[in-house]
Every structure is written in structure tokens, then in C-alpha cells.
Short mmCIF file of C-alpha atoms in Angstrom, two decimals:
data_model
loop_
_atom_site.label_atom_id
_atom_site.label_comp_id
_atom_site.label_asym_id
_atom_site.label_seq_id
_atom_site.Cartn_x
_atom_site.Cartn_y
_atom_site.Cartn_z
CA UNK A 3 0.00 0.00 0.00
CA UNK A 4 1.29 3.08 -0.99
CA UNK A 5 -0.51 5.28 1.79
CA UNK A 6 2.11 3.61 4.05
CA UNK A 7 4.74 5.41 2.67
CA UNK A 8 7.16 7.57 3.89
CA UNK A 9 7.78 9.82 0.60
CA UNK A 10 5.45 9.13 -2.49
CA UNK A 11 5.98 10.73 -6.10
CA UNK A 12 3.00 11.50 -7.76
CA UNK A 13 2.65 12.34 -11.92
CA UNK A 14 -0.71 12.08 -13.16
CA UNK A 15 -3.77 13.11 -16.04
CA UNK A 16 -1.94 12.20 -19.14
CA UNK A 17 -1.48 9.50 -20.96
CA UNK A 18 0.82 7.07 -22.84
CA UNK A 19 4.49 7.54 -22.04
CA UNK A 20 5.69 10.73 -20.63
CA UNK A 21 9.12 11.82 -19.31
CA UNK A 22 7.47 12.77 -15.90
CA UNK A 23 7.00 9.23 -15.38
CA UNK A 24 11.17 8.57 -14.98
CA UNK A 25 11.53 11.34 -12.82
CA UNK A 26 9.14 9.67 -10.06
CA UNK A 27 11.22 6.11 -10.91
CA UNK A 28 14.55 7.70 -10.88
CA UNK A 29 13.87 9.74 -7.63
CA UNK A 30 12.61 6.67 -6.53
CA UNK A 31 15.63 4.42 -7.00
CA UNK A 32 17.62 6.46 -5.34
CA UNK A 33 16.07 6.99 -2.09
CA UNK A 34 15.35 3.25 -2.08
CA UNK A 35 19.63 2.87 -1.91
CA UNK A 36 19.40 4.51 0.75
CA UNK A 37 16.50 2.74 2.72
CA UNK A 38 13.75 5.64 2.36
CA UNK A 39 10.23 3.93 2.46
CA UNK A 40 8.79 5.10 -0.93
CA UNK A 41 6.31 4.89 -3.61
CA UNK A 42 5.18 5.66 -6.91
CA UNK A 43 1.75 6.83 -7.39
CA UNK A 44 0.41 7.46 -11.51
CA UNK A 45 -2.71 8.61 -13.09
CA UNK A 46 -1.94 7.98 -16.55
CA UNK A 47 -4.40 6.57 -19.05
CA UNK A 48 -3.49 3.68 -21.75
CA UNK A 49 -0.50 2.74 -19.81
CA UNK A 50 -0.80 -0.61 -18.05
CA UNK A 51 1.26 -2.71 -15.55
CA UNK A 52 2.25 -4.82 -18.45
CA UNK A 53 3.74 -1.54 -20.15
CA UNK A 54 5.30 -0.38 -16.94
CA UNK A 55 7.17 -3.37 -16.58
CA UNK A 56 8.21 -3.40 -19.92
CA UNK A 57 9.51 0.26 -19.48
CA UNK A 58 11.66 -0.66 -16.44
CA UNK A 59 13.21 -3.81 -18.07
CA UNK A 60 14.45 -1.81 -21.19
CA UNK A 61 15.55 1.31 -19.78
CA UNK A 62 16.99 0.78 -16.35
CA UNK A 63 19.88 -1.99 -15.03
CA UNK A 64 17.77 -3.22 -12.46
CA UNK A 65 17.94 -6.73 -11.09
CA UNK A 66 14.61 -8.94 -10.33
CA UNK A 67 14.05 -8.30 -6.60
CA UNK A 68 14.57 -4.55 -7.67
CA UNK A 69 12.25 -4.67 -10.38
CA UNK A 70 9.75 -6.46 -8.50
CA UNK A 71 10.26 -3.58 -5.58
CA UNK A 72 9.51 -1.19 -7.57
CA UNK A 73 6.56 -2.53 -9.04
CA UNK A 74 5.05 -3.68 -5.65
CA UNK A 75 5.63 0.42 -4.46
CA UNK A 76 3.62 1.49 -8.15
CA UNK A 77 -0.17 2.34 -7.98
CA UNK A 78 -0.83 2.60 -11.49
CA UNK A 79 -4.72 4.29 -11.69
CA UNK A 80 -6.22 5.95 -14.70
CA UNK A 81 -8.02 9.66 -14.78
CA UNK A 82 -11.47 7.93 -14.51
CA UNK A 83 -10.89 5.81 -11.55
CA UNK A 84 -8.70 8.86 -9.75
CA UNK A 85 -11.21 11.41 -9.97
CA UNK A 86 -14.31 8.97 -8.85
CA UNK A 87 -13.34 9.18 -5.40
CA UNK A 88 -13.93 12.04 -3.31
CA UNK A 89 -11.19 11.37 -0.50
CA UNK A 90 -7.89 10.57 -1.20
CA UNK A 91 -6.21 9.86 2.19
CA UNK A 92 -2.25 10.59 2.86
CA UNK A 93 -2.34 11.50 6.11
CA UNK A 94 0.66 8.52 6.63
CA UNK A 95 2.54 9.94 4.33
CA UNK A 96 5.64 12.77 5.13
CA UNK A 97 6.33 13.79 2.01
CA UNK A 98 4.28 13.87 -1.12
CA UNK A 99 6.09 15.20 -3.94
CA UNK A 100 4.48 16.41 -7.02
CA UNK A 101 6.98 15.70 -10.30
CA UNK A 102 4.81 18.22 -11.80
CA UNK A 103 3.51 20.64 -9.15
CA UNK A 104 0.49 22.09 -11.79
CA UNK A 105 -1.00 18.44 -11.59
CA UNK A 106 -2.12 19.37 -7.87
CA UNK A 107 -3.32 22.89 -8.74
CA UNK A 108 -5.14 21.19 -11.52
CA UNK A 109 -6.94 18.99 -9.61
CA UNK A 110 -7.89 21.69 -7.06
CA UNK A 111 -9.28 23.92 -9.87
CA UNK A 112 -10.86 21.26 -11.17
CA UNK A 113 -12.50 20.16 -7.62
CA UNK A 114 -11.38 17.05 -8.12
CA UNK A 115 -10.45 14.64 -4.81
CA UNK A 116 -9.74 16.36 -1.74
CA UNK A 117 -6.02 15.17 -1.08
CA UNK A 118 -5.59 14.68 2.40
CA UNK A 119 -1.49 15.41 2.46
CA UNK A 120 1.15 16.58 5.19
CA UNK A 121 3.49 18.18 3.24
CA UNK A 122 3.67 18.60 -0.62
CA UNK A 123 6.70 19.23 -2.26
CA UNK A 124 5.86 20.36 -6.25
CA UNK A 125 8.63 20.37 -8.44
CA UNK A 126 8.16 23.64 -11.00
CA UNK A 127 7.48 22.48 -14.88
CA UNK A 128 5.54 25.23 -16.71
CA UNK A 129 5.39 29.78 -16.78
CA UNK A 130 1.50 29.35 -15.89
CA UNK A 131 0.86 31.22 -12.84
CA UNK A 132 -2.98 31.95 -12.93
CA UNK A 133 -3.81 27.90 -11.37
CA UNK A 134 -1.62 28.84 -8.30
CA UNK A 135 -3.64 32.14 -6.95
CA UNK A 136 -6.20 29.67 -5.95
CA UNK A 137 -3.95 27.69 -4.25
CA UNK A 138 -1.90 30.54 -2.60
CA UNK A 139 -4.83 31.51 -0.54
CA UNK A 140 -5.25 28.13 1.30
CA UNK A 141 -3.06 26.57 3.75
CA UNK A 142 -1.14 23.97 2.37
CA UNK A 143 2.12 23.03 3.20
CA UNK A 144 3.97 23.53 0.40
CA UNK A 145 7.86 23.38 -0.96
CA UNK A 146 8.39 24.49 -4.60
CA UNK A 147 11.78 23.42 -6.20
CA UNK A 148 12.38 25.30 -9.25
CA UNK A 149 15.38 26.28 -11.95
CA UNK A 150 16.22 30.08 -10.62
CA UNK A 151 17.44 30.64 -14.16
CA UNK A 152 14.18 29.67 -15.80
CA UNK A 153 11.42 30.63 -13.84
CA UNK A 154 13.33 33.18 -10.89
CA UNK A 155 13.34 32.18 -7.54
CA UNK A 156 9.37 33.25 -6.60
CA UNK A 157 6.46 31.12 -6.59
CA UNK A 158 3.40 32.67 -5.00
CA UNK A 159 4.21 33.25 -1.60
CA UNK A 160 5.55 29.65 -1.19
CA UNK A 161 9.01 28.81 0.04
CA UNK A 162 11.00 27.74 -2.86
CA UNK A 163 14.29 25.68 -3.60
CA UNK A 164 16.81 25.91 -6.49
CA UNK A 165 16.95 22.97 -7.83
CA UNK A 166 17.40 21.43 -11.73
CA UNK A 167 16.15 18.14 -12.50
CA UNK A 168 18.22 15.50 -12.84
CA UNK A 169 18.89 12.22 -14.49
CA UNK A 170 20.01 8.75 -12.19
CA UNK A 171 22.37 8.05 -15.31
CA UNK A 172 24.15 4.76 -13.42
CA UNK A 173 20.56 3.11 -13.50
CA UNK A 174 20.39 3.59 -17.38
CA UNK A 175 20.81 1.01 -19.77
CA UNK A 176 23.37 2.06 -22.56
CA UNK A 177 22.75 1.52 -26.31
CA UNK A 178 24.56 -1.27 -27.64
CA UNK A 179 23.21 -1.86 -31.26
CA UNK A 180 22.19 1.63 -32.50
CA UNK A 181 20.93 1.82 -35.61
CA UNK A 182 22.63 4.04 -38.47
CA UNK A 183 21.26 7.00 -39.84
CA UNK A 184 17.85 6.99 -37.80
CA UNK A 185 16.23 9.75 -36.94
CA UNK A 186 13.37 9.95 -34.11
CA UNK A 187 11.27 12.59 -33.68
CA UNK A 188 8.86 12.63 -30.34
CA UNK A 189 5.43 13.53 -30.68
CA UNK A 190 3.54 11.52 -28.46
CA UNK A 191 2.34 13.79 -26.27
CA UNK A 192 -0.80 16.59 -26.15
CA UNK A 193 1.58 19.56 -26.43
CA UNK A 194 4.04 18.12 -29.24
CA UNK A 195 1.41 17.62 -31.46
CA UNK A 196 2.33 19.21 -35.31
CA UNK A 197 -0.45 19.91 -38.54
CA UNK A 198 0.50 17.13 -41.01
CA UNK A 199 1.88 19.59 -43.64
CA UNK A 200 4.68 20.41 -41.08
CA UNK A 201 5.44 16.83 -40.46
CA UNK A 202 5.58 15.91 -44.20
CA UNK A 203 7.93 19.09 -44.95
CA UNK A 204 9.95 18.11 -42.09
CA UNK A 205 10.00 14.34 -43.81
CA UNK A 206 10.71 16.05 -47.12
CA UNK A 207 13.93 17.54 -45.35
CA UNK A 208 15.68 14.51 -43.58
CA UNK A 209 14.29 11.79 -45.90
CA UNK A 210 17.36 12.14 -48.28
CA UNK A 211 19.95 12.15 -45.55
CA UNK A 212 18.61 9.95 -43.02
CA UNK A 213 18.02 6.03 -43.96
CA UNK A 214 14.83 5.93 -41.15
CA UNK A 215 12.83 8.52 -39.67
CA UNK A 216 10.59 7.19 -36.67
CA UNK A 217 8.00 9.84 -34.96
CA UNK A 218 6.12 8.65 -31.37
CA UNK A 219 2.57 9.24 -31.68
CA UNK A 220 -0.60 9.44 -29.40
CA UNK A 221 -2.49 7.48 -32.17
CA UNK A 222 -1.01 6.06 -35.53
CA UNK A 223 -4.30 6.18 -37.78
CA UNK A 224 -4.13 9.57 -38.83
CA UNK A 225 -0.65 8.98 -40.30
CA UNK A 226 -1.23 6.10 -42.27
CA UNK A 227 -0.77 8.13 -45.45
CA UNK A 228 2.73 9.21 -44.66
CA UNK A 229 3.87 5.52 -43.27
CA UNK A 230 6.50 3.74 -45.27
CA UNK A 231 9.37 1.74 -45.37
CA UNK A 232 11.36 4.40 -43.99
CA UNK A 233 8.89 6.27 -42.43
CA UNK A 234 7.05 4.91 -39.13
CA UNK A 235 4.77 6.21 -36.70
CA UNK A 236 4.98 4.28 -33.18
CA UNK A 237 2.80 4.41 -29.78
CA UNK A 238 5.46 4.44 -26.62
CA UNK A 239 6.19 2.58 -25.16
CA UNK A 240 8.74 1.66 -28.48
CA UNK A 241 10.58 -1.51 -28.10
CA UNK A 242 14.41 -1.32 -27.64
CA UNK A 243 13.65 2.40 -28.08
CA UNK A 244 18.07 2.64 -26.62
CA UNK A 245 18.96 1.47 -30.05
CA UNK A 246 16.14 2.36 -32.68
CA UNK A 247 17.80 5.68 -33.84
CA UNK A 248 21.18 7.35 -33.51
CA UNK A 249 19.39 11.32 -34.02
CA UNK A 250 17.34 12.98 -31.95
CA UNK A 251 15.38 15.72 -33.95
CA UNK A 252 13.49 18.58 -31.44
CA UNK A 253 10.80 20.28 -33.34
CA UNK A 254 9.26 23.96 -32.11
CA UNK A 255 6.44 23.49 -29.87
CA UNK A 256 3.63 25.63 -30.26
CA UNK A 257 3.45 27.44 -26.75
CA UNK A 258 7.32 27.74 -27.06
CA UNK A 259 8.16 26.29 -23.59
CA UNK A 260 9.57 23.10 -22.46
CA UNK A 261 10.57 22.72 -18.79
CA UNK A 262 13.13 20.28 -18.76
CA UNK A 263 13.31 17.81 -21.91
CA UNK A 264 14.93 14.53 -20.81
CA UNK A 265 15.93 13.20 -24.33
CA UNK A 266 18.01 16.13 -24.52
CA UNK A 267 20.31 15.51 -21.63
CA UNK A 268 19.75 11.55 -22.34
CA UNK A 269 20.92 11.65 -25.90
CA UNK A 270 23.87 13.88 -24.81
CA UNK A 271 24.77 11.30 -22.33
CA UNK A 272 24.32 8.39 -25.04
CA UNK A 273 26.84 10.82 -28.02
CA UNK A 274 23.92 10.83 -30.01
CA UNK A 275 23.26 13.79 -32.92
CA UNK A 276 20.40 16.46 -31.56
CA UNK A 277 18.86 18.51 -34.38
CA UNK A 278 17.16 20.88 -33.29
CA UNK A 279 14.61 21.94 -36.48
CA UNK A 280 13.49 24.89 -37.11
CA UNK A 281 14.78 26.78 -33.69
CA UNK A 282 16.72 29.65 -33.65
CA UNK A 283 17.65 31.84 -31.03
CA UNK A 284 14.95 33.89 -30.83
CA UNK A 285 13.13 30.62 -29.93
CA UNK A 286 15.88 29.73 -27.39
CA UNK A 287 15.10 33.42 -25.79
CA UNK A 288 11.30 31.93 -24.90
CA UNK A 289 11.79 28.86 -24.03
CA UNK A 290 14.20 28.92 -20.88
CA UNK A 291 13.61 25.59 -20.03
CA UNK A 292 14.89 24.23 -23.29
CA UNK A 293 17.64 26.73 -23.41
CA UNK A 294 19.40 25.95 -20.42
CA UNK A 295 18.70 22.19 -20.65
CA UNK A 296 20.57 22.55 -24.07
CA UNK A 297 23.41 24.55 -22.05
CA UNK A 298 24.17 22.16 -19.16
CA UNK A 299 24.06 18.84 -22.00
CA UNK A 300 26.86 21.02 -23.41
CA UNK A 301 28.59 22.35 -20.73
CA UNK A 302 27.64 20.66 -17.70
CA UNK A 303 26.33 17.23 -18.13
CA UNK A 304 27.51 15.94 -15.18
CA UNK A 305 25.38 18.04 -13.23
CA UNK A 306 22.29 16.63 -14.64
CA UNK A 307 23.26 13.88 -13.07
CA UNK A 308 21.09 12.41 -9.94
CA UNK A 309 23.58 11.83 -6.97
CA UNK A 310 22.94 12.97 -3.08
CA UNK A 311 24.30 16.16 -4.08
CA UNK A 312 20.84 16.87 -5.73
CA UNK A 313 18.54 19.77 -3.55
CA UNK A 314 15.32 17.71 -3.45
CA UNK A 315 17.05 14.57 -2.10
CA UNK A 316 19.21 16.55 0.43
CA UNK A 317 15.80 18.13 1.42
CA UNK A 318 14.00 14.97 2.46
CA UNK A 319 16.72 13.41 3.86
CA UNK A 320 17.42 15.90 6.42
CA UNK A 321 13.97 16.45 7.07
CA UNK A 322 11.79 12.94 7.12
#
């Protein structure tokens, strides 16, 4: 049971694959070295057990007592099932941390569960301030760990942390059969979706100098037109997705902002190619998050990675 738990990390209302899930799981993984009692807790729709399990066994280096660990400390729920109860009761827990702190504020706006919790810590992912004025004005307990260079160091009048997020690269499985001159391009979530004309031009550009080009998609249907023997469109979780491509392409997102992209600072990690199409500077100017994620894989990558040196782990160990 998860509402035994000491520290529980919480990502939730999405669905599919999303790179908030592997910050709870790498967060996770570390605290468990050092014998915190802690859990995983996910409101995600089309994403089973079966998937989960899959996603731990390809990614991480994780032996079978660990893997079974970590899937005995998962509740896997989806949106439906999450919002049909009124009550959802943490008063056991210390720490509740929120991997993305505007999934709480959008459950209170929504008036979703009442979420009985001691302490919430919310890590910062997203400019939006307008769903925290609500929240300001009621007394939670509340920690807010955010990048000072992306978002300042002011959150409502919270207490807040600096604090990047970081990867637990020693858990990661390397690639060991990449495959030549493949290009993947992520799409797969609400906020990375593109028109079809801008996928096709952007198809029309790499096709020639790329032997593959494989986009992640919410739903593959709508691209049957453009599928081919060297063009595929795949639902995550993609199998052996380590080795399936040796370039990572970025495309522009529409609202210009993306907090901390993973498969930039993983594909640094891995010496993989990143593209990034169709961004300029004055694109880097907007979006912060992608800016200085794009700095530290340059400049800094060991600093992306998880160790106890990290601000949210020093937090909760000196304070469960």
C-alpha cells in the first residue's frame, strides 16, 4: 500500500508515455539505496502494468528483486478511476512530492479529490501562474523546487528551492546496437502535437539524408498516409527504443516552452546527434527551459546527473 509510505511521487492526467514518469522512478531508485520507504503513485491513461514493466526492463539496469520492488511500491490508476473518489487519504505519508507541481493545482481547480497530504513538495514544470492564486490563498504546506534561471526564484508566496532536475544516469541502460542513420522525432504527447503539412515538410527535409525517420505518436491512424518503409509512426512505449535511432530531432512546440526535456540531456549522455529543427535563437530566448537544458548537455552534463548532491534529495533526507 502506498498510503504507508514515507515519501510518495505523484505524476498524473496524461497518458501514454511521458518523461514525468522517470523522474518519479529515478527519484525513486535512489532513495530506495538509501533505505527511504517510498512509492510511486500514476494517473496515466493507456499505460498498463504490463507496459510499466516493460519500461523498467528496457531502460533501467535493475535486477529482479529490484524490479519487483519497484513494481510492488507502483499504484498505477487511470483519470477515470482517480477522480471517482472524493477522498484521497495521505495522512501517513511525510512527504508527497508532485513531479509536476500544476498536476495538484489542476486537480484543485478542477474540484477534483480532496487530497488529504502533510506536506507537498511540487517540483516547478511550466510559466502558468494563474492555477496557483487559488492555491496561494489556502493553507497547504507547500515546498516548490524550481530552476532560478528559468522561472526566478518566486512562486506565489511559497518557500522555494533551487533545484534542476536531474537524471540517475548509473541506472540507465546504454545503447549497444544503434541503428545508423535513424532519426526519431517525439510527438507523443498533447503539447508536441504538429499539422501534417509540417510533419511531411519536415520528412521532405531529412528523408534524403537519413536512412529511417521514426516519430512517437498518441495514435497512428491519422498517419497512415505518410507511413512507409522508412517512415514509421509508433505508440510508446517503443521496443528497444536505446537502439532504434542514432538522431534525436526537437521540433518547435507551439506554446514555445519546455521545462526540462529529458531526451536532450539523455541523448547527450548516449553521443547521439540532436537537431534541433526549425529553432533559432529567438526561440531559445522563450523557451528557458529548453535553453538551459541545451546549455548544461553542453557544458555541464555531469550536473544533470542524480547523486545525493541533488537539492530535493538533500531536502528529504534531512527532514523525514
Amino acid at each position: 500500500m502506498i498510503h504507508n509510505k514515507d515519501v510518495i511521487f505523484f505524476n498524473g492526467l496524461r497518458e501514454g508515455v511521458c518523461g514525468h514518469i522517470f523522474e518519479c522512478i529515478d527519484y525513486y531508485l535512489l532513495l530506495k539505496e538509501k533505505k527511504v520507504n517510498c512509492g510511486i503513485y500514476l494517473v496515466y491513461d493507456n499505460f498498463s502494468p504490463e507496459n510499466y514493466r516493460d519500461l523498467l526492463r528496457t531502460k533501467y539496469i535493475l535486477d529482479e528483486k529490484e524490479l519487483e520492488e519497484i513494481i510492488s511500491d507502483t499504484l498505477i490508476e487511470d483519470t477515470k478511476k482517480f477522480y471517482s473518489k472524493k477522498i484521497h487519504n495521505f495522512s501517513k505519508v511525510k512527504k508527497f512530492v508532485f513531479t509536476e507541481i500544476h498536476d495538484f493545482a489542476r486537480i484543485s481547480v478542477a474540484r477534483g479529490p480532496i487530497m488529504g497530504i502533510n506536506e507537498i513538495i511540487g517540483l516547478r514544470c511550466g510559466v502558468k501562474e494563474d492555477d496557483f492564486k487559488s492555491l496561494s490563498k489556502k493553507k497547504y504546506n507547500i515546498k516548490i523546487f524550481q530552476d532560478y534561471r528559468v522561472y526566478g526564484n518566486s512562486l506565489q508566496n511559497w518557500e522555494t528551492f533551487n533545484h534542476k532536475k536531474r537524471l540517475l544516469f548509473k541506472k540507465y541502460r546504454k545503447p549497444d546496437n544503434l541503428k545508423k542513420d535513424t532519426a526519431f522525432i517525439y510527438l507523443s504527447t498533447e503539447c508536441r502535437i504538429l499539422e501534417k503539412n509540417y510533419i511531411k515538410e519536415i520528412i521532405e527535409k531529412y528523408s534524403p539524408i537519413m536512412n529511417r525517420i521514426i516519430f512517437s505518436v498518441k495514435d497512428t491512424k491519422p498517419f497512415e498516409e505518410m507511413s512507409s518503409d522508412r517512415v514509421s509512426f509508433k505508440i510508446p512505449p517503443i521496443d528497444d527504443f536505446l537502439n532504434v535511432f542514432d538522431t534525436f530531432i526537437y521540433v518547435p512546440l507551439e506554446k514555445k516552452w519546455d521545462c526540462s526535456p529529458r531526451l536532450v540531456a539523455e541523448n547527450y549522455l548516449f553521443n547521439k546527434k540532436i537537431i534541433f529543427h526549425d529553432i533559432d535563437e529567438s526561440y531559445f530566448s522563450v523557451d528557458k527551459g529548453l535553453f538551459w537544458r541545451n546549455h548544461d548537455g553542453l557544458n555541464n552534463l555531469e550536473d544533470l546527473n542524480l547523486t545525493d548532491r541533488d537539492e530535493l534529495i538533500q531536502y528529504i533526507m534531512s527532514t523525514l
